[in-house]
Coordinates of C-alpha atoms and ligand atoms in Angstrom, one line a residue:
X88 CA 217.7 202.8 -49.4
X89 CA 218.7 206.1 -47.7
X90 CA 222.2 207.3 -48.6
X91 CA 224.1 208.6 -45.6
X92 CA 227.3 210.7 -45.3
X93 CA 229.1 210.6 -42.0
X94 CA 231.3 213.6 -41.5
X95 CA 233.6 212.9 -38.5
X96 CA 233.3 209.1 -39.0
X97 CA 236.4 208.3 -37.0
X98 CA 235.1 210.0 -33.8
X99 CA 232.9 208.8 -31.0
X100 CA 229.6 209.9 -32.6
X101 CA 230.8 208.8 -36.0
X102 CA 231.7 205.3 -34.9
X103 CA 228.4 205.0 -33.0
X104 CA 226.6 206.1 -36.2
X105 CA 228.4 203.3 -38.2
X106 CA 227.4 200.8 -35.5
X107 CA 223.7 201.7 -36.0
X108 CA 224.0 201.7 -39.8
X109 CA 225.5 198.3 -39.7
X110 CA 222.4 196.9 -38.0
X111 CA 220.2 198.1 -40.9
X112 CA 221.9 197.3 -44.2
X113 CA 218.5 197.0 -46.0
X114 CA 217.6 200.6 -45.0
X115 CA 220.7 202.7 -45.2
X116 CA 223.7 202.8 -47.6
X117 CA 226.9 204.6 -46.3
X118 CA 227.9 206.9 -49.2
X119 CA 230.6 209.0 -47.7
X120 CA 232.9 209.2 -44.7
X121 CA 235.3 211.9 -43.6
X122 CA 237.8 212.6 -40.9
X123 CA 240.6 215.1 -40.2
X124 CA 244.0 213.2 -39.9
X125 CA 243.2 209.7 -38.8
X126 CA 244.2 207.9 -42.0
X127 CA 244.5 204.5 -40.2
X128 CA 241.0 204.4 -38.9
X129 CA 239.6 205.9 -42.1
X130 CA 241.3 203.3 -44.2
X131 CA 239.8 200.6 -42.0
X132 CA 236.4 202.1 -42.5
X133 CA 236.9 202.3 -46.3
X134 CA 237.8 198.7 -46.5
X135 CA 234.9 197.6 -44.3
X136 CA 232.2 199.8 -45.8
X137 CA 233.4 200.5 -49.4
X138 CA 231.7 204.0 -49.5
X139 CA 231.7 205.8 -52.8
X140 CA 233.7 208.7 -51.2
X141 CA 236.1 209.3 -48.3
X142 CA 237.8 212.5 -47.3
X143 CA 240.5 213.8 -45.0
X144 CA 240.3 217.5 -44.1
X145 CA 244.0 217.6 -43.5
X146 CA 245.5 216.9 -47.0
X147 CA 248.9 216.1 -45.4
X148 CA 247.4 212.8 -44.2
X149 CA 246.3 211.8 -47.8
X150 CA 249.6 210.1 -48.8
X151 CA 249.4 207.8 -45.7
X152 CA 245.8 206.9 -46.6
X153 CA 246.7 206.1 -50.2
X154 CA 249.6 203.9 -48.9
X155 CA 247.3 202.1 -46.5
X156 CA 244.8 201.4 -49.3
X157 CA 247.5 200.4 -51.9
X158 CA 246.7 197.0 -53.3
X159 CA 243.2 196.8 -51.9
X160 CA 241.4 197.5 -55.2
X161 CA 239.2 200.0 -53.5
X162 CA 236.9 202.0 -55.7
X163 CA 236.3 204.7 -53.1
X164 CA 237.1 208.2 -54.4
X165 CA 239.5 210.0 -52.1
X166 CA 239.3 213.7 -51.4
X167 CA 241.3 216.0 -49.2
X168 CA 241.5 219.5 -47.9
X169 CA 238.9 221.6 -46.1
X170 CA 236.6 222.0 -49.1
X171 CA 236.3 218.2 -49.4
X172 CA 234.0 218.1 -46.4
X173 CA 231.6 220.6 -48.0
X174 CA 231.7 218.5 -51.2
X175 CA 230.6 215.4 -49.3
X176 CA 227.9 217.4 -47.4
X177 CA 226.0 218.1 -50.7
X178 CA 226.4 214.9 -52.6
X179 CA 223.1 214.0 -54.4
X180 CA 223.6 210.3 -53.4
X181 CA 223.4 211.2 -49.7
X182 CA 220.0 212.3 -48.5
X183 CA 221.1 212.3 -44.9
X184 CA 224.2 213.9 -43.4
X185 CA 225.6 213.2 -40.0
X186 CA 227.5 216.3 -38.8
X187 CA 229.8 214.8 -36.3
X188 CA 232.9 216.9 -36.7
X189 CA 234.1 218.4 -33.4
X190 CA 234.2 222.2 -33.0
X191 CA 234.1 225.2 -35.4
X192 CA 235.8 223.0 -38.0
X193 CA 232.4 221.5 -38.7
X194 CA 230.7 224.8 -39.4
X195 CA 231.1 225.1 -43.2
X196 CA 230.1 221.5 -44.0
X197 CA 227.1 221.7 -41.6
X198 CA 225.9 224.9 -43.3
X199 CA 226.5 223.3 -46.7
X200 CA 224.3 220.3 -45.8
X201 CA 221.6 222.7 -44.5
X202 CA 221.7 224.8 -47.7
X203 CA 221.4 221.6 -49.8
X204 CA 218.2 220.6 -48.1
X205 CA 219.5 217.4 -46.5
X206 CA 218.2 215.5 -43.5
X207 CA 220.8 217.0 -41.2
X208 CA 221.7 215.1 -38.1
X209 CA 223.3 217.7 -35.9
X210 CA 225.9 216.5 -33.4
X211 CA 228.3 219.4 -34.1
X212 CA 226.6 221.7 -31.6
X213 CA 229.3 224.3 -32.1
X214 CA 228.0 225.2 -35.6
X215 CA 224.6 226.1 -34.1
X216 CA 226.2 228.0 -31.2
X217 CA 228.4 230.0 -33.5
X218 CA 226.0 230.7 -36.4
X219 CA 222.5 229.6 -35.2
X220 CA 220.5 232.2 -37.1
X221 CA 222.4 231.4 -40.3
X222 CA 222.0 227.7 -39.9
X223 CA 218.3 227.9 -39.1
X224 CA 217.7 230.3 -42.0
X225 CA 219.4 227.9 -44.4
X226 CA 217.3 225.0 -43.1
X227 CA 214.1 226.9 -43.6
X228 CA 215.0 228.2 -47.0
X229 CA 216.0 224.8 -48.4
X230 CA 213.4 222.7 -46.6
X231 CA 216.2 220.7 -44.9
X232 CA 215.2 218.6 -41.8
X233 CA 217.3 219.4 -38.8
X234 CA 217.3 216.6 -36.2
X235 CA 219.3 217.0 -32.9
X236 CA 221.8 214.3 -32.0
X237 CA 222.8 215.7 -28.5
X238 CA 220.9 213.3 -26.2
X239 CA 219.3 216.2 -24.3
X240 CA 218.0 217.9 -27.4
X241 CA 216.9 214.6 -28.9
X242 CA 215.0 214.0 -25.7
X243 CA 213.3 217.4 -25.9
X244 CA 212.5 216.8 -29.5
X245 CA 210.9 213.5 -28.6
X246 CA 208.7 215.3 -26.0
X247 CA 207.4 217.9 -28.6
X248 CA 204.2 217.5 -30.6
X249 CA 204.5 216.2 -34.1
X250 CA 204.9 218.9 -36.7
X251 CA 207.4 221.0 -34.7
X252 CA 209.8 223.0 -36.9
X253 CA 213.4 223.8 -35.8
X254 CA 213.7 227.3 -34.4
X255 CA 210.1 227.6 -33.2
X256 CA 208.5 227.0 -29.8
X257 CA 205.5 224.7 -29.9
X258 CA 202.3 226.1 -28.5
X259 CA 201.8 225.5 -24.7
X260 CA 205.5 225.0 -23.9
X261 CA 206.4 226.6 -20.6
X262 CA 210.1 225.7 -20.3
X263 CA 212.6 223.0 -20.9
X264 CA 214.6 221.1 -18.2
X265 CA 218.0 220.3 -19.5
X266 CA 219.6 217.5 -17.5
X267 CA 223.4 217.4 -16.8
X268 CA 225.3 214.5 -15.3
X269 CA 227.6 217.0 -13.5
X270 CA 230.7 215.5 -15.1
X271 CA 233.6 213.7 -13.4
X272 CA 234.1 216.6 -10.9
X273 CA 230.5 216.9 -9.7
X274 CA 231.5 216.1 -6.2
X275 CA 235.1 217.4 -6.3
X276 CA 235.8 220.3 -4.0
X277 CA 236.6 223.5 -5.9
X278 CA 240.0 223.7 -4.1
X279 CA 241.0 220.5 -5.8
X280 CA 240.1 221.5 -9.3
X281 CA 243.2 223.5 -10.2
X282 CA 245.2 220.2 -10.0
X283 CA 243.0 217.9 -12.0
X284 CA 244.6 216.3 -15.0
X285 CA 243.3 216.0 -18.6
X286 CA 243.0 212.2 -18.1
X287 CA 240.7 212.7 -15.0
X288 CA 238.7 215.3 -16.9
X289 CA 238.2 212.9 -19.9
X290 CA 237.0 210.0 -17.6
X291 CA 233.3 210.8 -17.7
X292 CA 231.3 208.7 -15.3
X293 CA 228.4 207.9 -17.7
X294 CA 229.4 208.6 -21.3
X295 CA 232.3 207.6 -23.5
X296 CA 233.0 210.7 -25.8
X297 CA 235.7 212.6 -27.6
X298 CA 238.2 214.6 -25.5
X299 CA 236.9 218.1 -26.3
X300 CA 233.3 217.4 -25.3
X301 CA 234.6 215.4 -22.3
X302 CA 236.4 218.4 -21.0
X303 CA 233.4 220.6 -21.8
X304 CA 231.3 218.2 -19.7
X305 CA 233.8 218.5 -16.8
X306 CA 233.6 222.3 -16.8
X307 CA 229.9 222.3 -17.5
X308 CA 230.6 224.4 -20.6
X309 CA 228.9 221.6 -22.5
X310 CA 225.7 222.3 -20.7
X311 CA 226.2 226.0 -21.4
X312 CA 226.6 225.3 -25.1
X313 CA 223.6 223.0 -24.9
X314 CA 221.6 225.8 -23.3
X315 CA 222.4 228.1 -26.3
X316 CA 221.6 225.2 -28.6
X317 CA 218.2 224.7 -26.9
X318 CA 217.3 228.4 -27.1
X319 CA 218.0 228.4 -30.9
X320 CA 216.4 225.0 -31.7
X321 CA 213.3 225.3 -29.6
X322 CA 212.7 229.0 -29.8
X323 CA 212.9 229.6 -26.0
X324 CA 214.7 232.3 -23.9
X325 CA 217.6 231.4 -21.6
X326 CA 215.2 231.9 -18.6
X327 CA 213.0 229.2 -20.0
X328 CA 215.8 226.6 -19.7
X329 CA 216.5 225.2 -16.3
X330 CA 219.6 223.1 -15.9
X331 CA 219.2 220.2 -13.5
X332 CA 222.1 218.0 -12.4
X333 CA 221.0 214.4 -12.7
X334 CA 223.9 212.1 -11.8
X335 CA 222.4 208.9 -13.3
X336 CA 222.0 210.2 -16.9
X337 CA 218.8 208.2 -17.4
X338 CA 216.4 211.1 -17.9
X339 CA 217.9 212.8 -20.9
X340 CA 215.8 216.0 -20.6
X341 CA 212.2 217.2 -20.0
X342 CA 209.6 219.6 -21.4
X343 CA 207.2 221.4 -19.1
X344 CA 203.8 222.5 -20.6
X345 CA 201.5 225.2 -19.4
X346 CA 199.0 222.7 -18.0
X347 CA 201.6 221.5 -15.5
X348 CA 202.6 218.3 -17.4
X349 CA 206.3 217.4 -17.6
X350 CA 207.3 215.0 -20.3
X351 CA 210.6 213.2 -20.1
X352 CA 212.6 210.9 -22.3
X353 CA 214.5 208.1 -20.5
X354 CA 217.0 205.6 -21.7
X355 CA 220.4 204.1 -21.1
X356 CA 223.2 206.7 -21.6
X357 CA 224.3 205.5 -25.0
X358 CA 224.5 207.8 -28.1
X359 CA 223.1 205.1 -30.4
X360 CA 219.6 205.9 -29.2
X361 CA 219.5 209.5 -30.4
X362 CA 221.4 208.5 -33.5
X363 CA 219.0 205.7 -34.4
X364 CA 216.1 208.0 -33.6
X365 CA 217.3 210.7 -36.0
X366 CA 218.3 208.3 -38.7
X367 CA 214.9 206.6 -38.8
X368 CA 212.6 209.4 -37.7
X369 CA 209.6 209.3 -37.6
X370 CA 210.0 205.5 -37.5
X371 CA 211.8 203.7 -34.7
X372 CA 214.5 201.2 -35.3
X373 CA 216.8 199.0 -33.1
X374 CA 219.9 200.7 -32.0
X375 CA 221.8 198.0 -30.1
X376 CA 221.4 200.0 -26.8
X377 CA 220.9 198.1 -23.6
X378 CA 217.2 198.4 -22.5
X379 CA 216.5 200.3 -19.3
X380 CA 216.0 198.4 -16.1
X381 CA 214.4 200.9 -13.8
X382 CA 214.3 198.5 -10.8
X383 CA 218.1 198.0 -11.1
X384 CA 218.5 201.8 -11.6
X385 CA 216.4 202.3 -8.4
X386 CA 217.1 206.0 -8.0
X387 CA 216.8 209.1 -10.1
X388 CA 218.3 212.1 -8.3
X389 CA 218.1 215.8 -9.3
X390 CA 219.8 218.9 -7.9
X391 CA 220.8 222.4 -8.9
X392 CA 224.3 223.0 -10.4
X393 CA 226.8 225.0 -8.4
X394 CA 227.5 228.2 -10.5
X395 CA 230.4 229.3 -8.3
X396 CA 232.3 226.1 -8.9
X397 CA 231.4 225.8 -12.6
X398 CA 232.0 229.3 -13.9
X399 CA 231.8 228.3 -17.5
X400 CA 228.1 227.6 -17.1
X401 CA 227.5 231.2 -16.0
X402 CA 229.6 232.5 -18.9
X403 CA 227.5 230.6 -21.3
X404 CA 224.3 231.7 -19.8
X405 CA 225.5 235.3 -20.2
X406 CA 226.4 234.7 -23.8
X407 CA 223.0 233.2 -24.4
X408 CA 221.3 236.3 -23.0
X409 CA 223.6 238.6 -25.0
X410 CA 223.0 236.7 -28.3
X411 CA 224.4 237.9 -31.6
X412 CA 228.1 237.1 -31.9
X413 CA 228.6 236.5 -28.1
X414 CA 228.1 232.7 -28.3
X415 CA 230.7 232.5 -31.2
X416 CA 233.2 234.4 -29.1
X417 CA 232.5 232.1 -26.1
X418 CA 232.9 229.0 -28.3
X419 CA 236.2 230.1 -29.9
X420 CA 237.8 231.0 -26.5
X421 CA 236.6 227.8 -25.1
X422 CA 238.0 225.7 -27.9
X423 CA 241.4 227.3 -27.5
X424 CA 241.4 227.1 -23.7
X425 CA 240.3 223.4 -23.7
X426 CA 243.0 222.5 -26.2
X427 CA 245.6 224.3 -24.0
X428 CA 244.2 222.4 -20.9
X429 CA 244.5 219.1 -22.9
X430 CA 248.1 220.1 -23.8
X431 CA 248.8 220.8 -20.1
X432 CA 249.4 224.5 -20.8
X433 CA 246.6 225.6 -18.6
X434 CA 245.0 224.3 -15.4
X435 CA 241.4 223.3 -15.2
X436 CA 240.1 226.5 -13.4
X437 CA 242.0 228.7 -15.9
X438 CA 239.7 227.6 -18.7
X439 CA 237.0 229.8 -17.4
X440 CA 239.5 232.7 -16.6
X441 CA 240.6 232.7 -20.2
X442 CA 237.1 232.6 -21.6
X443 CA 236.0 235.4 -19.3
X444 CA 238.9 237.6 -20.4
X445 CA 238.2 237.1 -24.1
X446 CA 234.4 237.7 -23.7
X447 CA 235.1 240.9 -21.8
X448 CA 237.2 242.3 -24.7
X449 CA 234.7 241.4 -27.4
X450 CA 232.8 244.1 -29.2
X451 CA 229.6 242.2 -29.6
X452 CA 227.6 242.7 -32.8
X453 CA 225.0 240.6 -34.7
X454 CA 225.2 237.5 -36.8
X455 CA 224.7 239.2 -40.2
X456 CA 226.7 236.8 -42.3
X457 CA 229.1 233.9 -42.2
X458 CA 232.0 236.3 -42.6
X459 CA 230.9 238.1 -39.3
X460 CA 231.0 234.8 -37.5
X461 CA 234.4 233.7 -38.9
X462 CA 235.9 237.1 -38.1
X463 CA 234.6 236.9 -34.5
X464 CA 235.9 233.4 -34.2
X465 CA 239.4 234.2 -35.5
X466 CA 239.7 237.3 -33.3
X467 CA 238.6 235.5 -30.2
X468 CA 241.0 232.6 -30.8
X469 CA 243.8 235.1 -31.2
X470 CA 242.9 236.8 -28.0
X471 CA 242.6 233.5 -26.1
X472 CA 246.1 232.5 -27.4
X473 CA 247.6 235.8 -26.3
X474 CA 246.0 235.4 -22.9
X475 CA 247.3 231.9 -22.5
X476 CA 250.7 232.0 -24.1
X477 CA 251.6 235.7 -24.2
X478 CA 254.9 235.8 -26.0
X479 CA 256.1 232.4 -24.8
X480 CA 256.2 229.3 -27.1
X481 CA 253.0 227.3 -27.5
X482 CA 254.2 224.1 -25.9
X483 CA 255.9 223.6 -22.6
X484 CA 258.5 220.8 -22.5
X485 CA 257.8 219.8 -18.8
X486 CA 254.2 219.2 -19.6
X487 CA 253.3 220.9 -16.3
X488 CA 250.4 223.3 -16.2
X489 CA 251.4 226.9 -16.4
X490 CA 249.9 229.9 -14.7
X491 CA 247.7 231.9 -17.0
X492 CA 248.6 235.6 -17.3
X493 CA 246.4 237.8 -15.1
Ligands
LIG98 P1 235.7 213.1 -31.5 O1 236.8 213.9 -31.0 O2 235.5 211.7 -31.0 O3 235.7 213.0 -33.1 C1 235.8 214.2 -33.8 C2 235.7 213.9 -35.3 O4 235.9 215.1 -36.0 C3 236.8 212.9 -35.8 O5 236.3 212.2 -36.9 C4 237.9 213.9 -36.3 O6 238.7 213.3 -37.2 C5 237.0 215.0 -36.9 N1 237.7 216.2 -36.9 C6 238.4 216.8 -35.9 N2 238.9 218.0 -36.3 C7 238.6 218.2 -37.6 C8 238.9 219.2 -38.5 N3 239.6 220.2 -38.3 N4 238.4 219.0 -39.8 C9 237.6 217.9 -40.1 N5 237.3 216.9 -39.2 C10 237.8 217.1 -38.0 O7 234.4 213.9 -31.1 P2 232.9 213.5 -30.7 O8 232.5 212.4 -31.7 O9 232.9 213.2 -29.3 O10 232.1 214.8 -31.0 C11 231.7 215.2 -32.3 C12 230.7 216.3 -32.1 O11 229.5 215.7 -31.6 C13 231.1 217.4 -31.2 O12 230.5 218.6 -31.7 C14 230.4 217.1 -29.9 O13 230.1 218.2 -29.1 C15 229.1 216.4 -30.4 N6 228.6 215.5 -29.4 C16 229.2 214.4 -29.1 C17 228.7 213.4 -28.2 C18 229.4 212.2 -27.8 O14 228.9 211.3 -27.2 N7 230.7 212.0 -28.2 C19 227.4 213.6 -27.6 C20 226.7 214.8 -28.1 C21 227.3 215.7 -29.0 P3 240.2 212.6 -36.8 O15 239.8 211.4 -36.1 O16 240.9 212.4 -38.0 O17 240.8 213.6 -35.8

């Protein structure tokens, strides 16, 4: 029995993880679950799974959770506050930690699991983007096993020779081809993008995901973050990563070798495949995913992305080339801008404008310590907020998108 902690259990990746775990009760035991504020869903998960521990990062939601569980005779130990996630990440009963919190909020618990030598299932790409060198050093020092959950990186991992270690390039690798669906606005003219709504941005054509990553997919920032993630994980340079728009999301990514071979991993677009792969690796287990019918799929198309239309991709490529704290700055500005877009404080095209302005003001520097990363993150968030809101209040009663300050 492998003990599993799922951090971010109420989210899209978290729920998919529980779905896979439910198919293999003889193999896995859910030890701990954690969320931010969603007491209702967490209470339901506690009653279904009876984990030893459950945590809410936002302690203001704890009274509601206690109320929901009152009279249930649950023996689950409840924790709350930001430190609670780190506590769950290092539990001796959990050999495997799914890092599925969204955004920079997942950084400390992901690092804690890496330091504790866990099998670390990394969905929280933002922690690698922000603090890649620190995370990889922690994995190497503790002997942790880092397994990617992003479908693209899982695909690349599956195309690498056995024995590969995170942070290194396998011999003979020429480059990686990172596929992108192109998101919901793949074929939308750039003139129409300023008026698109958060609802339209979150309606991804192929994947059902949380709101933040859905917007990132629509701007192609998600592909930019994945490019940074690929460089760190697979020890390649940004020029060794080619981004290919593949609207069907069947080929999840490819690896090209020096002898001219290109290996690809294919499958239905369903996160349960990479989750099951990482949970059971090096074995293979059933995931519940619909098997691929290539005759029905019929076509696999590939084309280059449009960098003029999707400026976030070019900004991420520049941050990948700059290295150091540049990806952390990019990530922080993006998180603030995406939230402002979701709150209808910013229009879709202004997401890139804000990030560009914050990146331009950043002083650079290297990732020497966690404090460096957290300082760059805090400063960039502040600059992004100033850029978006200036001195006006943070929410606009009309809900209408506002012009960003130039
Ligand atoms: P969701 O928005 O669906 O879920 C996010 C989870 O994180 C929820 O459990 C949420 O809790 C929790 N959370 C949010 N804020 C905090 C916080 N401040 N402190 C602690 N917990 C917090 O996100 P996704 O599942 O879509 O994505 C999770 C991660 O996986 C992201 O990094 C994303 O980029 C990555 N990923 C996602 C994929 C997908 O298919 N969804 C694919 C590949 C990667 P609560 O419910 O209480 O708010």
